[in-house]
mmCIF file of C-alpha atoms in Angstrom:
data_model
loop_
_atom_site.group_PDB
_atom_site.id
_atom_site.type_symbol
_atom_site.label_atom_id
_atom_site.label_comp_id
_atom_site.label_asym_id
_atom_site.label_seq_id
_atom_site.Cartn_x
_atom_site.Cartn_y
_atom_site.Cartn_z
ATOM 1 C CA MET A 1 0.000 0.000 0.000
ATOM 2 C CA THR A 2 1.361 3.398 -1.008
ATOM 3 C CA THR A 3 1.412 6.125 1.620
ATOM 4 C CA THR A 4 1.538 9.820 0.836
ATOM 5 C CA THR A 5 2.708 12.751 2.893
ATOM 6 C CA PRO A 6 -0.178 15.035 3.972
ATOM 7 C CA PRO A 7 -0.198 18.550 2.502
ATOM 8 C CA SER A 8 1.927 21.032 4.434
ATOM 9 C CA SER A 9 -1.091 22.958 5.717
ATOM 10 C CA ALA A 10 -2.395 19.809 7.425
ATOM 11 C CA LEU A 11 0.843 19.077 9.245
ATOM 12 C CA PRO A 12 1.457 20.101 12.861
ATOM 13 C CA LEU A 13 3.920 22.865 13.628
ATOM 14 C CA PRO A 14 7.258 21.921 15.240
ATOM 15 C CA GLU A 15 6.988 21.582 19.003
ATOM 16 C CA PRO A 16 8.560 24.241 21.223
ATOM 17 C CA VAL A 17 11.606 23.050 23.131
ATOM 18 C CA LYS A 18 13.457 24.349 26.176
ATOM 19 C CA ILE A 19 17.242 24.011 25.979
ATOM 20 C CA GLY A 20 19.768 24.812 28.688
ATOM 21 C CA ILE A 21 23.098 26.275 27.547
ATOM 22 C CA VAL A 22 25.927 26.491 30.073
ATOM 23 C CA SER A 23 29.304 28.161 29.621
ATOM 24 C CA VAL A 24 31.863 27.121 32.236
ATOM 25 C CA SER A 25 34.749 29.571 32.595
ATOM 26 C CA ASP A 26 36.435 31.233 35.550
ATOM 27 C CA ARG A 27 37.575 34.237 33.545
ATOM 28 C CA ALA A 28 34.416 34.825 31.524
ATOM 29 C CA SER A 29 32.164 34.455 34.571
ATOM 30 C CA SER A 30 34.300 36.998 36.453
ATOM 31 C CA GLY A 31 34.098 39.505 33.585
ATOM 32 C CA ALA A 32 37.786 39.191 32.652
ATOM 33 C CA TYR A 33 36.787 38.635 29.040
ATOM 34 C CA GLU A 34 33.646 38.302 26.940
ATOM 35 C CA ASP A 35 32.040 34.882 26.958
ATOM 36 C CA LYS A 36 31.794 33.368 23.496
ATOM 37 C CA GLY A 37 30.393 29.985 24.454
ATOM 38 C CA LEU A 38 26.764 30.943 25.046
ATOM 39 C CA PRO A 39 26.420 32.966 21.798
ATOM 40 C CA ALA A 40 28.025 30.110 19.834
ATOM 41 C CA LEU A 41 25.621 27.540 21.269
ATOM 42 C CA GLN A 42 22.564 29.723 20.738
ATOM 43 C CA ASP A 43 23.564 30.641 17.184
ATOM 44 C CA TRP A 44 24.157 27.041 16.125
ATOM 45 C CA LEU A 45 20.982 25.682 17.681
ATOM 46 C CA THR A 46 18.896 28.478 16.158
ATOM 47 C CA ARG A 47 20.295 27.650 12.720
ATOM 48 C CA ALA A 48 19.946 23.898 13.175
ATOM 49 C CA LEU A 49 16.389 23.584 14.510
ATOM 50 C CA HIS A 50 12.979 24.386 13.060
ATOM 51 C CA ASN A 51 11.527 24.190 16.572
ATOM 52 C CA PRO A 52 10.814 27.370 18.526
ATOM 53 C CA VAL A 53 13.547 27.313 21.185
ATOM 54 C CA HIS A 54 13.466 28.883 24.643
ATOM 55 C CA PHE A 55 17.037 29.118 25.903
ATOM 56 C CA GLU A 56 18.002 28.912 29.564
ATOM 57 C CA PRO A 57 21.572 30.358 29.659
ATOM 58 C CA ARG A 58 24.031 30.033 32.531
ATOM 59 C CA LEU A 59 27.562 31.475 32.820
ATOM 60 C CA ILE A 60 29.401 29.949 35.763
ATOM 61 C CA PRO A 61 32.975 29.445 37.029
ATOM 62 C CA ASP A 62 34.888 26.169 37.035
ATOM 63 C CA GLU A 63 33.463 25.082 40.377
ATOM 64 C CA PRO A 64 32.032 21.544 40.503
ATOM 65 C CA GLU A 65 29.308 22.417 43.008
ATOM 66 C CA GLN A 66 28.068 25.333 40.895
ATOM 67 C CA ILE A 67 28.175 23.297 37.685
ATOM 68 C CA ALA A 68 26.247 20.424 39.272
ATOM 69 C CA GLN A 69 23.685 22.800 40.770
ATOM 70 C CA ALA A 70 23.149 24.535 37.423
ATOM 71 C CA LEU A 71 22.521 21.204 35.691
ATOM 72 C CA ILE A 72 20.086 20.112 38.391
ATOM 73 C CA GLU A 73 18.163 23.390 38.136
ATOM 74 C CA LEU A 74 18.008 23.287 34.329
ATOM 75 C CA VAL A 75 16.718 19.708 34.254
ATOM 76 C CA ASP A 76 14.614 19.395 37.398
ATOM 77 C CA GLN A 77 13.228 22.919 37.747
ATOM 78 C CA ALA A 78 13.435 24.627 34.338
ATOM 79 C CA GLY A 79 12.382 21.439 32.524
ATOM 80 C CA CYS A 80 15.007 21.513 29.780
ATOM 81 C CA SER A 81 14.870 18.486 27.482
ATOM 82 C CA LEU A 82 18.442 19.145 26.359
ATOM 83 C CA VAL A 83 21.360 20.818 28.149
ATOM 84 C CA LEU A 84 24.615 21.664 26.378
ATOM 85 C CA THR A 85 27.691 22.761 28.289
ATOM 86 C CA THR A 86 30.871 24.276 26.879
ATOM 87 C CA GLY A 87 34.263 24.510 28.551
ATOM 88 C CA GLY A 88 36.094 22.784 31.387
ATOM 89 C CA THR A 89 36.639 19.419 29.686
ATOM 90 C CA GLY A 90 40.451 19.333 29.417
ATOM 91 C CA PRO A 91 43.069 17.866 31.761
ATOM 92 C CA ALA A 92 43.904 21.082 33.654
ATOM 93 C CA PRO A 93 43.235 21.064 37.421
ATOM 94 C CA ARG A 94 40.305 23.494 37.066
ATOM 95 C CA ASP A 95 38.661 21.474 34.262
ATOM 96 C CA VAL A 96 35.932 19.738 36.241
ATOM 97 C CA THR A 97 32.850 19.853 34.004
ATOM 98 C CA PRO A 98 32.771 16.085 33.254
ATOM 99 C CA GLU A 99 33.055 15.189 36.949
ATOM 100 C CA ALA A 100 30.258 17.603 37.885
ATOM 101 C CA THR A 101 28.104 16.244 35.059
ATOM 102 C CA LEU A 102 28.625 12.620 36.026
ATOM 103 C CA ALA A 103 27.855 13.467 39.649
ATOM 104 C CA VAL A 104 24.263 14.397 38.746
ATOM 105 C CA ALA A 105 23.722 11.674 36.117
ATOM 106 C CA ASP A 106 21.347 8.733 36.146
ATOM 107 C CA ARG A 107 23.136 7.111 33.188
ATOM 108 C CA GLU A 108 26.206 7.866 31.068
ATOM 109 C CA MET A 109 26.092 8.043 27.248
ATOM 110 C CA PRO A 110 29.777 7.573 26.341
ATOM 111 C CA GLY A 111 29.234 7.389 22.580
ATOM 112 C CA PHE A 112 28.850 11.150 22.354
ATOM 113 C CA GLY A 113 32.295 11.794 23.821
ATOM 114 C CA GLU A 114 33.837 9.099 21.650
ATOM 115 C CA GLN A 115 32.453 10.679 18.478
ATOM 116 C CA MET A 116 33.470 14.209 19.498
ATOM 117 C CA ARG A 117 37.052 13.073 19.921
ATOM 118 C CA GLN A 118 36.975 11.304 16.546
ATOM 119 C CA ILE A 119 35.860 14.529 14.871
ATOM 120 C CA SER A 120 38.444 16.678 16.645
ATOM 121 C CA LEU A 121 41.240 14.222 15.813
ATOM 122 C CA ARG A 122 40.766 15.209 12.177
ATOM 123 C CA PHE A 123 42.257 18.579 13.154
ATOM 124 C CA VAL A 124 44.581 18.171 16.153
ATOM 125 C CA PRO A 125 46.282 15.206 17.849
ATOM 126 C CA THR A 126 45.591 16.798 21.238
ATOM 127 C CA ALA A 127 41.905 15.864 20.806
ATOM 128 C CA ILE A 128 42.697 12.769 22.883
ATOM 129 C CA LEU A 129 43.163 15.084 25.872
ATOM 130 C CA SER A 130 39.485 16.120 25.814
ATOM 131 C CA ARG A 131 37.158 14.455 28.310
ATOM 132 C CA GLN A 132 33.723 15.423 26.983
ATOM 133 C CA THR A 133 30.898 13.097 27.877
ATOM 134 C CA ALA A 134 27.107 12.976 27.879
ATOM 135 C CA VAL A 135 24.601 11.756 30.426
ATOM 136 C CA ILE A 136 20.919 11.280 31.038
ATOM 137 C CA ARG A 137 19.279 12.845 34.054
ATOM 138 C CA GLY A 138 15.605 12.051 34.359
ATOM 139 C CA LYS A 139 14.170 12.600 30.869
ATOM 140 C CA SER A 140 16.877 15.050 29.796
ATOM 141 C CA LEU A 141 20.069 14.678 27.785
ATOM 142 C CA VAL A 142 23.128 16.608 29.009
ATOM 143 C CA ILE A 143 26.160 16.914 26.708
ATOM 144 C CA ASN A 144 29.582 18.391 27.464
ATOM 145 C CA LEU A 145 31.018 20.217 24.437
ATOM 146 C CA PRO A 146 34.487 21.699 23.866
ATOM 147 C CA GLY A 147 35.182 25.318 24.723
ATOM 148 C CA GLN A 148 36.022 26.912 21.364
ATOM 149 C CA PRO A 149 33.127 28.144 19.172
ATOM 150 C CA LYS A 150 34.700 26.578 16.058
ATOM 151 C CA SER A 151 35.031 23.232 17.830
ATOM 152 C CA ILE A 152 31.452 23.476 19.115
ATOM 153 C CA ALA A 153 30.129 23.769 15.557
ATOM 154 C CA GLU A 154 32.410 21.019 14.239
ATOM 155 C CA THR A 155 31.407 18.484 16.881
ATOM 156 C CA LEU A 156 27.692 19.239 16.600
ATOM 157 C CA GLU A 157 27.566 19.469 12.824
ATOM 158 C CA GLY A 158 30.270 17.028 11.721
ATOM 159 C CA LEU A 159 32.578 17.383 8.747
ATOM 160 C CA LYS A 160 31.558 17.860 5.133
ATOM 161 C CA GLY A 161 33.563 17.650 1.931
ATOM 162 C CA GLU A 162 33.845 20.384 -0.681
ATOM 163 C CA ASP A 163 30.831 18.880 -2.460
ATOM 164 C CA GLY A 164 28.759 19.115 0.711
ATOM 165 C CA ALA A 165 28.757 15.366 1.329
ATOM 166 C CA GLN A 166 28.979 14.302 4.967
ATOM 167 C CA LEU A 167 32.436 12.914 5.763
ATOM 168 C CA VAL A 168 32.034 12.446 9.522
ATOM 169 C CA PRO A 169 28.628 12.625 11.243
ATOM 170 C CA GLY A 170 28.247 15.251 13.944
ATOM 171 C CA ILE A 171 26.889 14.223 17.302
ATOM 172 C CA PHE A 172 23.696 16.269 16.951
ATOM 173 C CA ALA A 173 22.443 13.885 14.262
ATOM 174 C CA ALA A 174 21.716 11.422 17.082
ATOM 175 C CA VAL A 175 20.294 13.937 19.561
ATOM 176 C CA PRO A 176 16.686 14.226 18.295
ATOM 177 C CA TYR A 177 16.088 10.463 18.376
ATOM 178 C CA CYS A 178 17.638 10.266 21.845
ATOM 179 C CA ILE A 179 15.203 12.970 22.988
ATOM 180 C CA ASP A 180 12.372 10.949 21.387
ATOM 181 C CA LEU A 181 13.351 7.870 23.377
ATOM 182 C CA LEU A 182 13.394 9.924 26.579
ATOM 183 C CA GLY A 183 9.839 11.133 25.933
ATOM 184 C CA GLY A 184 10.762 14.698 25.017
ATOM 185 C CA PRO A 185 9.625 17.000 22.193
ATOM 186 C CA TYR A 186 10.154 16.042 18.552
ATOM 187 C CA LEU A 187 13.179 17.984 17.305
ATOM 188 C CA GLU A 188 13.095 18.824 13.613
ATOM 189 C CA THR A 189 16.490 19.755 12.187
ATOM 190 C CA ARG A 190 17.386 21.794 9.117
ATOM 191 C CA ASP A 191 19.084 19.317 6.805
ATOM 192 C CA ALA A 192 21.457 21.952 5.400
ATOM 193 C CA VAL A 193 22.980 22.336 8.872
ATOM 194 C CA CYS A 194 22.588 18.889 10.421
ATOM 195 C CA LYS A 195 20.320 16.090 9.250
ATOM 196 C CA ALA A 196 18.879 14.127 12.151
ATOM 197 C CA PHE A 197 18.796 10.360 11.857
ATOM 198 C CA ARG A 198 15.766 8.372 12.952
ATOM 199 C CA PRO A 199 14.505 4.882 12.118
ATOM 200 C CA LYS A 200 11.750 5.144 9.511
ATOM 201 C CA ALA A 201 9.111 4.116 12.044
ATOM 202 C CA ALA A 202 10.080 7.062 14.266
ATOM 203 C CA VAL A 203 9.844 9.776 11.591
ATOM 204 C CA ARG A 204 6.975 12.253 11.870
ATOM 205 C CA HIS A 205 6.065 14.944 9.371
ATOM 206 C CA VAL A 206 5.817 18.517 10.605
ATOM 207 C CA ARG A 207 5.265 21.865 8.928
ATOM 208 C CA THR A 208 8.674 23.498 8.466
ATOM 209 C CA GLY A 209 8.147 26.139 5.809
ATOM 210 C CA ASP A 210 11.143 24.883 3.810
#
C-alpha cells in the first residue's frame, strides 16, 4: 500500500523546546573577558532547529558544586529536554565539568564523547586530551562540548567535503532520536545544517516552511 505525505497545511507545527546552555569559565564568569560559548551555542541551535527554542543560559565558574547545581536546576526545575555545556573538559586542574556532570547523572552516554574526539582528531592530535561526555538525568540529555566556538560547531555538525557530502557525522544527528526515546519534544532539524537520523518508524512529518 502506497502512503503519501499530507499537505503542508495539514501538518502540525514543530513543538517548542526548552534548551539549557551552560558556559563554564572562571575568567568569563568573572568579567575578565567576553564569553563566546553561550552565543556560539545559541547561534548554532537556532540555525539547526525548526523548533521554537526557549534558551536557559548560565555562565558559571569552574566550580564543581556550581556546575552540578546549574545542571540540576536546568533539568529538574526549568524542565530543559536538552542541556549543552561548553568549557572545562580538558586535563587542567580546574577542568571539572565532566566530573560535575557525572555526579548528577542517572546514566552515562559515552558514545557522544567518543564521536566528538573522533571529529576533533581530524584537526589536532591533542583531541585525545578532551574528556567530553554525555549523560541522562531524568528525561533530559546533558552533553559536554568543547570550549572553542569553532570546535562546538564542528562536533555538533560534523565534517563535510567540498561537495557538501557528509564525511564524519556530527553528534547532533543522534540527539533528536535520543530525545524521542526519553519522551521529550520532537526535534526537527534543518538538513542543510545537520540532518537528524531516525529509524523510519520514528519519523513524523511537521510543517517546516522549507
